[in-house]
């Protein structure tokens, strides 16, 4: 398979040439996307890199890390690349780990691989506490919104993706800013693509992160909530209707009935001064308990039914059947 590396460039002039130099010979093409970099990283690469694999792409306007990678993805599809690996240009990601990211895709075990800094506890000692706590919280929220309950470290940008998943991905709808990695997981979840974590160490030098706490606390929650409801609708009502769908509907309905019944009689007892009877209380509590149990069962179904068959295998089988027919 033909492998390409996509490197978004924005204020990475100091590190970009070293990153390119450390990319192994198993890579066919290196896309350097100058995202309207004020340091003119793209021109710096063009003038100083002697690697014939490098293709520099320029953005007239800054589009964010997501926009830069989407440009590289589209170019990779045009160039018939089979696997695209995303590596940041700031030196935080070790290019020598690339074979580990590509291997599960080459073996047909995954459609998308991503780095995770939470496998080795020793490597977390270098990660600032704020980032450590924030990544742990975001990991749980992302599990709920994307459906990939086995995936950690959702904002990790070291990724690799198979061409088949890219072709099915609505690239024009992907978030162009720092929600890009989380949005990728949501979109992959709607496609039922197989995602696998790759262990890697956390590396921090003198680089500055452009992802602020304000962006995480203010901008991310509405996007995660939107992704969650869209995923549930797509997975359990639009594309399929199964036992979990029934449990979601009945569970929410029972909890609504119990809440309305109990709330109405609670307010009535306050106004009248009369205590509610045992039967009235039970009629409120029982639907709440039953609804909660049904929702827990639906969540358990969701957690245990992560995608297991890669898209590349499914489509290759489909193509073989058509050819045999």
GROMACS .gro file of C-alpha atoms in nm:
model
  325
    1UNK     CA    1   0.000   0.000   0.000
    2UNK     CA    2   0.107   0.357  -0.064
    3UNK     CA    3   0.155   0.558   0.254
    4UNK     CA    4   0.154   0.935   0.292
    5UNK     CA    5   0.221   1.168   0.584
    6UNK     CA    6   0.019   1.487   0.633
    7UNK     CA    7   0.181   1.766   0.836
    8UNK     CA    8  -0.021   2.079   0.922
    9UNK     CA    9   0.210   2.379   0.954
   10UNK     CA   10   0.137   2.680   1.170
   11UNK     CA   11   0.420   2.838   1.369
   12UNK     CA   12   0.636   2.523   1.346
   13UNK     CA   13   0.929   2.662   1.146
   14UNK     CA   14   1.170   2.566   1.424
   15UNK     CA   15   1.084   2.195   1.418
   16UNK     CA   16   0.940   2.111   1.075
   17UNK     CA   17   1.263   2.019   0.894
   18UNK     CA   18   1.368   1.782   1.173
   19UNK     CA   19   1.025   1.615   1.165
   20UNK     CA   20   1.052   1.559   0.788
   21UNK     CA   21   1.407   1.424   0.819
   22UNK     CA   22   1.293   1.158   1.067
   23UNK     CA   23   1.018   1.016   0.844
   24UNK     CA   24   1.117   0.668   0.723
   25UNK     CA   25   1.158   0.534   0.370
   26UNK     CA   26   0.832   0.336   0.390
   27UNK     CA   27   0.646   0.664   0.326
   28UNK     CA   28   0.583   0.754  -0.037
   29UNK     CA   29   0.460   1.114  -0.006
   30UNK     CA   30   0.481   1.390   0.255
   31UNK     CA   31   0.215   1.662   0.239
   32UNK     CA   32   0.324   1.982   0.414
   33UNK     CA   33   0.022   2.212   0.445
   34UNK     CA   34   0.117   2.574   0.516
   35UNK     CA   35  -0.200   2.696   0.687
   36UNK     CA   36  -0.126   3.065   0.618
   37UNK     CA   37   0.161   3.036   0.864
   38UNK     CA   38   0.299   3.374   0.980
   39UNK     CA   39   0.646   3.216   0.989
   40UNK     CA   40   0.609   3.100   0.626
   41UNK     CA   41   0.681   2.740   0.721
   42UNK     CA   42   0.589   2.618   0.373
   43UNK     CA   43   0.843   2.841   0.199
   44UNK     CA   44   1.101   2.740   0.459
   45UNK     CA   45   1.045   2.373   0.371
   46UNK     CA   46   1.052   2.438  -0.004
   47UNK     CA   47   1.382   2.623   0.022
   48UNK     CA   48   1.561   2.395   0.268
   49UNK     CA   49   1.425   2.042   0.231
   50UNK     CA   50   1.592   1.813  -0.022
   51UNK     CA   51   1.341   1.529   0.030
   52UNK     CA   52   1.183   1.452  -0.308
   53UNK     CA   53   0.872   1.312  -0.139
   54UNK     CA   54   0.769   1.651   0.000
   55UNK     CA   55   0.474   1.835  -0.155
   56UNK     CA   56   0.401   2.177  -0.008
   57UNK     CA   57   0.041   2.300  -0.017
   58UNK     CA   58  -0.043   2.660   0.070
   59UNK     CA   59  -0.359   2.804   0.224
   60UNK     CA   60  -0.436   3.166   0.141
   61UNK     CA   61  -0.642   3.193   0.461
   62UNK     CA   62  -0.591   3.015   0.793
   63UNK     CA   63  -0.836   2.724   0.817
   64UNK     CA   64  -0.720   2.559   1.139
   65UNK     CA   65  -0.564   2.218   1.191
   66UNK     CA   66  -0.879   2.043   1.066
   67UNK     CA   67  -0.890   2.245   0.747
   68UNK     CA   68  -0.521   2.176   0.681
   69UNK     CA   69  -0.561   1.802   0.726
   70UNK     CA   70  -0.876   1.790   0.511
   71UNK     CA   71  -0.677   1.954   0.232
   72UNK     CA   72  -0.410   1.685   0.269
   73UNK     CA   73  -0.676   1.410   0.277
   74UNK     CA   74  -0.834   1.536  -0.045
   75UNK     CA   75  -0.496   1.552  -0.216
   76UNK     CA   76  -0.414   1.201  -0.095
   77UNK     CA   77  -0.737   1.067  -0.246
   78UNK     CA   78  -0.650   1.237  -0.576
   79UNK     CA   79  -0.303   1.079  -0.563
   80UNK     CA   80  -0.442   0.727  -0.492
   81UNK     CA   81  -0.277   0.704  -0.149
   82UNK     CA   82  -0.391   0.405   0.057
   83UNK     CA   83  -0.302   0.520   0.411
   84UNK     CA   84  -0.260   0.877   0.538
   85UNK     CA   85  -0.076   0.939   0.865
   86UNK     CA   86  -0.116   1.274   1.041
   87UNK     CA   87   0.188   1.404   1.228
   88UNK     CA   88   0.212   1.750   1.381
   89UNK     CA   89   0.505   1.967   1.281
   90UNK     CA   90   0.596   2.082   1.632
   91UNK     CA   91   0.813   1.781   1.720
   92UNK     CA   92   0.579   1.634   1.985
   93UNK     CA   93   0.511   1.324   1.776
   94UNK     CA   94   0.790   1.077   1.702
   95UNK     CA   95   0.786   0.989   1.326
   96UNK     CA   96   0.965   0.665   1.410
   97UNK     CA   97   0.639   0.537   1.563
   98UNK     CA   98   0.469   0.553   1.224
   99UNK     CA   99   0.501   0.177   1.149
  100UNK     CA  100   0.306   0.102   1.468
  101UNK     CA  101   0.019   0.321   1.352
  102UNK     CA  102   0.015   0.172   1.003
  103UNK     CA  103   0.052  -0.196   1.100
  104UNK     CA  104  -0.310  -0.263   1.220
  105UNK     CA  105  -0.444  -0.104   0.901
  106UNK     CA  106  -0.210  -0.308   0.682
  107UNK     CA  107  -0.322  -0.625   0.860
  108UNK     CA  108  -0.688  -0.537   0.796
  109UNK     CA  109  -0.762  -0.504   1.168
  110UNK     CA  110  -0.855  -0.135   1.176
  111UNK     CA  111  -0.967   0.154   0.958
  112UNK     CA  112  -0.828   0.427   1.183
  113UNK     CA  113  -0.555   0.429   1.443
  114UNK     CA  114  -0.473   0.704   1.690
  115UNK     CA  115  -0.219   0.767   1.960
  116UNK     CA  116  -0.293   0.733   2.329
  117UNK     CA  117  -0.070   0.873   2.602
  118UNK     CA  118  -0.260   0.688   2.876
  119UNK     CA  119  -0.117   0.337   2.835
  120UNK     CA  120   0.213   0.380   3.021
  121UNK     CA  121   0.167   0.558   3.353
  122UNK     CA  122   0.536   0.651   3.358
  123UNK     CA  123   0.497   0.864   3.046
  124UNK     CA  124   0.221   1.067   3.211
  125UNK     CA  125   0.465   1.212   3.464
  126UNK     CA  126   0.581   1.464   3.202
  127UNK     CA  127   0.226   1.572   3.119
  128UNK     CA  128   0.109   1.887   3.305
  129UNK     CA  129  -0.167   1.814   3.558
  130UNK     CA  130  -0.419   2.041   3.381
  131UNK     CA  131  -0.370   1.853   3.054
  132UNK     CA  132  -0.381   1.519   3.234
  133UNK     CA  133  -0.713   1.598   3.403
  134UNK     CA  134  -0.856   1.762   3.093
  135UNK     CA  135  -0.769   1.469   2.868
  136UNK     CA  136  -0.918   1.221   3.112
  137UNK     CA  137  -1.244   1.419   3.127
  138UNK     CA  138  -1.257   1.465   2.751
  139UNK     CA  139  -1.193   1.094   2.702
  140UNK     CA  140  -1.505   1.002   2.899
  141UNK     CA  141  -1.719   1.264   2.722
  142UNK     CA  142  -1.589   1.145   2.386
  143UNK     CA  143  -1.672   0.785   2.467
  144UNK     CA  144  -2.034   0.886   2.519
  145UNK     CA  145  -2.060   1.106   2.210
  146UNK     CA  146  -1.871   0.883   1.963
  147UNK     CA  147  -1.958   0.534   2.090
  148UNK     CA  148  -1.593   0.427   2.100
  149UNK     CA  149  -1.588   0.325   2.465
  150UNK     CA  150  -1.245   0.158   2.430
  151UNK     CA  151  -1.073   0.474   2.302
  152UNK     CA  152  -0.878   0.718   2.521
  153UNK     CA  153  -0.703   1.050   2.459
  154UNK     CA  154  -0.948   1.182   2.193
  155UNK     CA  155  -0.754   1.503   2.123
  156UNK     CA  156  -0.439   1.313   2.029
  157UNK     CA  157  -0.350   1.419   1.675
  158UNK     CA  158  -0.118   1.132   1.583
  159UNK     CA  159  -0.347   0.930   1.357
  160UNK     CA  160  -0.359   0.705   1.051
  161UNK     CA  161  -0.657   0.634   0.829
  162UNK     CA  162  -0.731   0.392   0.546
  163UNK     CA  163  -0.842   0.518   0.206
  164UNK     CA  164  -1.177   0.336   0.228
  165UNK     CA  165  -1.275   0.529   0.541
  166UNK     CA  166  -1.160   0.855   0.381
  167UNK     CA  167  -1.376   0.795   0.075
  168UNK     CA  168  -1.685   0.748   0.293
  169UNK     CA  169  -1.601   1.041   0.521
  170UNK     CA  170  -1.790   1.370   0.461
  171UNK     CA  171  -1.468   1.572   0.455
  172UNK     CA  172  -1.649   1.899   0.387
  173UNK     CA  173  -1.846   1.863   0.712
  174UNK     CA  174  -1.550   1.800   0.945
  175UNK     CA  175  -1.471   2.061   1.207
  176UNK     CA  176  -1.181   2.276   1.090
  177UNK     CA  177  -1.053   2.383   1.430
  178UNK     CA  178  -0.943   2.202   1.745
  179UNK     CA  179  -1.255   1.985   1.763
  180UNK     CA  180  -1.128   1.810   1.451
  181UNK     CA  181  -0.997   1.492   1.620
  182UNK     CA  182  -1.315   1.445   1.824
  183UNK     CA  183  -1.530   1.513   1.519
  184UNK     CA  184  -1.334   1.249   1.326
  185UNK     CA  185  -1.424   0.990   1.590
  186UNK     CA  186  -1.791   1.088   1.571
  187UNK     CA  187  -1.796   1.062   1.191
  188UNK     CA  188  -1.610   0.729   1.202
  189UNK     CA  189  -1.865   0.605   1.455
  190UNK     CA  190  -2.153   0.680   1.219
  191UNK     CA  191  -1.969   0.480   0.952
  192UNK     CA  192  -1.911   0.191   1.195
  193UNK     CA  193  -1.537   0.205   1.127
  194UNK     CA  194  -1.295   0.016   1.351
  195UNK     CA  195  -1.073   0.245   1.561
  196UNK     CA  196  -0.768   0.126   1.754
  197UNK     CA  197  -0.549   0.306   2.008
  198UNK     CA  198  -0.170   0.297   1.969
  199UNK     CA  199   0.039   0.349   2.286
  200UNK     CA  200   0.280   0.642   2.276
  201UNK     CA  201   0.470   0.858   2.525
  202UNK     CA  202   0.374   1.212   2.611
  203UNK     CA  203   0.647   1.449   2.489
  204UNK     CA  204   0.662   1.816   2.589
  205UNK     CA  205   0.941   2.056   2.500
  206UNK     CA  206   0.928   2.431   2.446
  207UNK     CA  207   0.624   2.432   2.219
  208UNK     CA  208   0.309   2.622   2.311
  209UNK     CA  209  -0.034   2.466   2.273
  210UNK     CA  210  -0.290   2.677   2.087
  211UNK     CA  211  -0.573   2.481   2.251
  212UNK     CA  212  -0.689   2.697   2.542
  213UNK     CA  213  -0.897   2.597   2.842
  214UNK     CA  214  -1.164   2.842   2.724
  215UNK     CA  215  -1.204   2.650   2.397
  216UNK     CA  216  -1.243   2.323   2.586
  217UNK     CA  217  -1.488   2.450   2.850
  218UNK     CA  218  -1.698   2.679   2.629
  219UNK     CA  219  -1.672   2.562   2.269
  220UNK     CA  220  -1.649   2.183   2.308
  221UNK     CA  221  -1.957   2.092   2.522
  222UNK     CA  222  -2.223   2.202   2.268
  223UNK     CA  223  -2.037   2.014   1.994
  224UNK     CA  224  -2.017   1.696   2.204
  225UNK     CA  225  -2.387   1.716   2.293
  226UNK     CA  226  -2.482   1.764   1.928
  227UNK     CA  227  -2.260   1.472   1.824
  228UNK     CA  228  -2.413   1.246   2.090
  229UNK     CA  229  -2.775   1.300   1.984
  230UNK     CA  230  -2.688   1.268   1.616
  231UNK     CA  231  -2.503   0.942   1.681
  232UNK     CA  232  -2.789   0.791   1.880
  233UNK     CA  233  -3.039   0.890   1.611
  234UNK     CA  234  -2.825   0.758   1.325
  235UNK     CA  235  -2.727   0.434   1.501
  236UNK     CA  236  -3.045   0.328   1.678
  237UNK     CA  237  -3.330   0.481   1.482
  238UNK     CA  238  -3.227   0.574   1.126
  239UNK     CA  239  -2.997   0.287   1.024
  240UNK     CA  240  -3.124   0.024   1.264
  241UNK     CA  241  -3.395  -0.038   1.521
  242UNK     CA  242  -3.307  -0.305   1.775
  243UNK     CA  243  -3.348  -0.397   2.141
  244UNK     CA  244  -3.142  -0.101   2.254
  245UNK     CA  245  -3.370   0.132   2.056
  246UNK     CA  246  -3.675  -0.005   2.238
  247UNK     CA  247  -3.503   0.026   2.574
  248UNK     CA  248  -3.412   0.389   2.504
  249UNK     CA  249  -3.769   0.478   2.406
  250UNK     CA  250  -3.939   0.291   2.691
  251UNK     CA  251  -3.679   0.400   2.947
  252UNK     CA  252  -3.716   0.768   2.863
  253UNK     CA  253  -4.094   0.738   2.848
  254UNK     CA  254  -4.118   0.570   3.189
  255UNK     CA  255  -3.884   0.824   3.348
  256UNK     CA  256  -4.088   1.107   3.200
  257UNK     CA  257  -4.414   0.956   3.330
  258UNK     CA  258  -4.268   0.902   3.676
  259UNK     CA  259  -4.122   1.253   3.689
  260UNK     CA  260  -4.443   1.422   3.575
  261UNK     CA  261  -4.667   1.213   3.803
  262UNK     CA  262  -4.440   1.251   4.105
  263UNK     CA  263  -4.376   1.623   4.043
  264UNK     CA  264  -4.743   1.704   4.002
  265UNK     CA  265  -4.844   1.526   4.324
  266UNK     CA  266  -4.547   1.668   4.515
  267UNK     CA  267  -4.650   2.022   4.423
  268UNK     CA  268  -5.011   1.936   4.504
  269UNK     CA  269  -4.916   1.808   4.848
  270UNK     CA  270  -4.721   2.128   4.919
  271UNK     CA  271  -5.016   2.346   4.817
  272UNK     CA  272  -5.278   2.143   5.004
  273UNK     CA  273  -5.061   2.051   5.301
  274UNK     CA  274  -5.165   1.683   5.273
  275UNK     CA  275  -4.901   1.412   5.256
  276UNK     CA  276  -4.903   1.188   4.948
  277UNK     CA  277  -5.017   0.831   5.003
  278UNK     CA  278  -4.784   0.532   4.974
  279UNK     CA  279  -4.955   0.425   4.652
  280UNK     CA  280  -4.903   0.768   4.496
  281UNK     CA  281  -4.535   0.761   4.584
  282UNK     CA  282  -4.492   0.411   4.444
  283UNK     CA  283  -4.662   0.510   4.118
  284UNK     CA  284  -4.397   0.777   4.079
  285UNK     CA  285  -4.097   0.572   4.194
  286UNK     CA  286  -4.162   0.249   4.002
  287UNK     CA  287  -4.157   0.408   3.651
  288UNK     CA  288  -3.842   0.597   3.746
  289UNK     CA  289  -3.665   0.279   3.863
  290UNK     CA  290  -3.780   0.075   3.564
  291UNK     CA  291  -3.689   0.352   3.320
  292UNK     CA  292  -3.346   0.392   3.476
  293UNK     CA  293  -3.281   0.018   3.451
  294UNK     CA  294  -3.381   0.017   3.084
  295UNK     CA  295  -3.147   0.308   3.012
  296UNK     CA  296  -2.861   0.129   3.190
  297UNK     CA  297  -2.929  -0.178   2.978
  298UNK     CA  298  -2.924   0.034   2.660
  299UNK     CA  299  -2.591   0.187   2.766
  300UNK     CA  300  -2.450  -0.161   2.831
  301UNK     CA  301  -2.557  -0.266   2.480
  302UNK     CA  302  -2.389   0.042   2.335
  303UNK     CA  303  -2.065  -0.027   2.524
  304UNK     CA  304  -2.044  -0.391   2.415
  305UNK     CA  305  -2.133  -0.344   2.048
  306UNK     CA  306  -1.842  -0.136   1.921
  307UNK     CA  307  -1.758  -0.184   1.550
  308UNK     CA  308  -1.547  -0.497   1.496
  309UNK     CA  309  -1.533  -0.548   1.119
  310UNK     CA  310  -1.317  -0.291   0.938
  311UNK     CA  311  -1.470  -0.108   0.644
  312UNK     CA  312  -1.178  -0.208   0.422
  313UNK     CA  313  -1.259  -0.577   0.475
  314UNK     CA  314  -1.631  -0.531   0.417
  315UNK     CA  315  -1.584  -0.338   0.093
  316UNK     CA  316  -1.309  -0.569  -0.032
  317UNK     CA  317  -1.545  -0.866   0.016
  318UNK     CA  318  -1.820  -0.677  -0.165
  319UNK     CA  319  -1.590  -0.602  -0.458
  320UNK     CA  320  -1.477  -0.965  -0.479
  321UNK     CA  321  -1.839  -1.085  -0.489
  322UNK     CA  322  -1.919  -0.842  -0.770
  323UNK     CA  323  -1.610  -0.954  -0.961
  324UNK     CA  324  -1.699  -1.323  -0.914
  325UNK     CA  325  -2.056  -1.253  -1.020
   0.00000   0.00000   0.00000
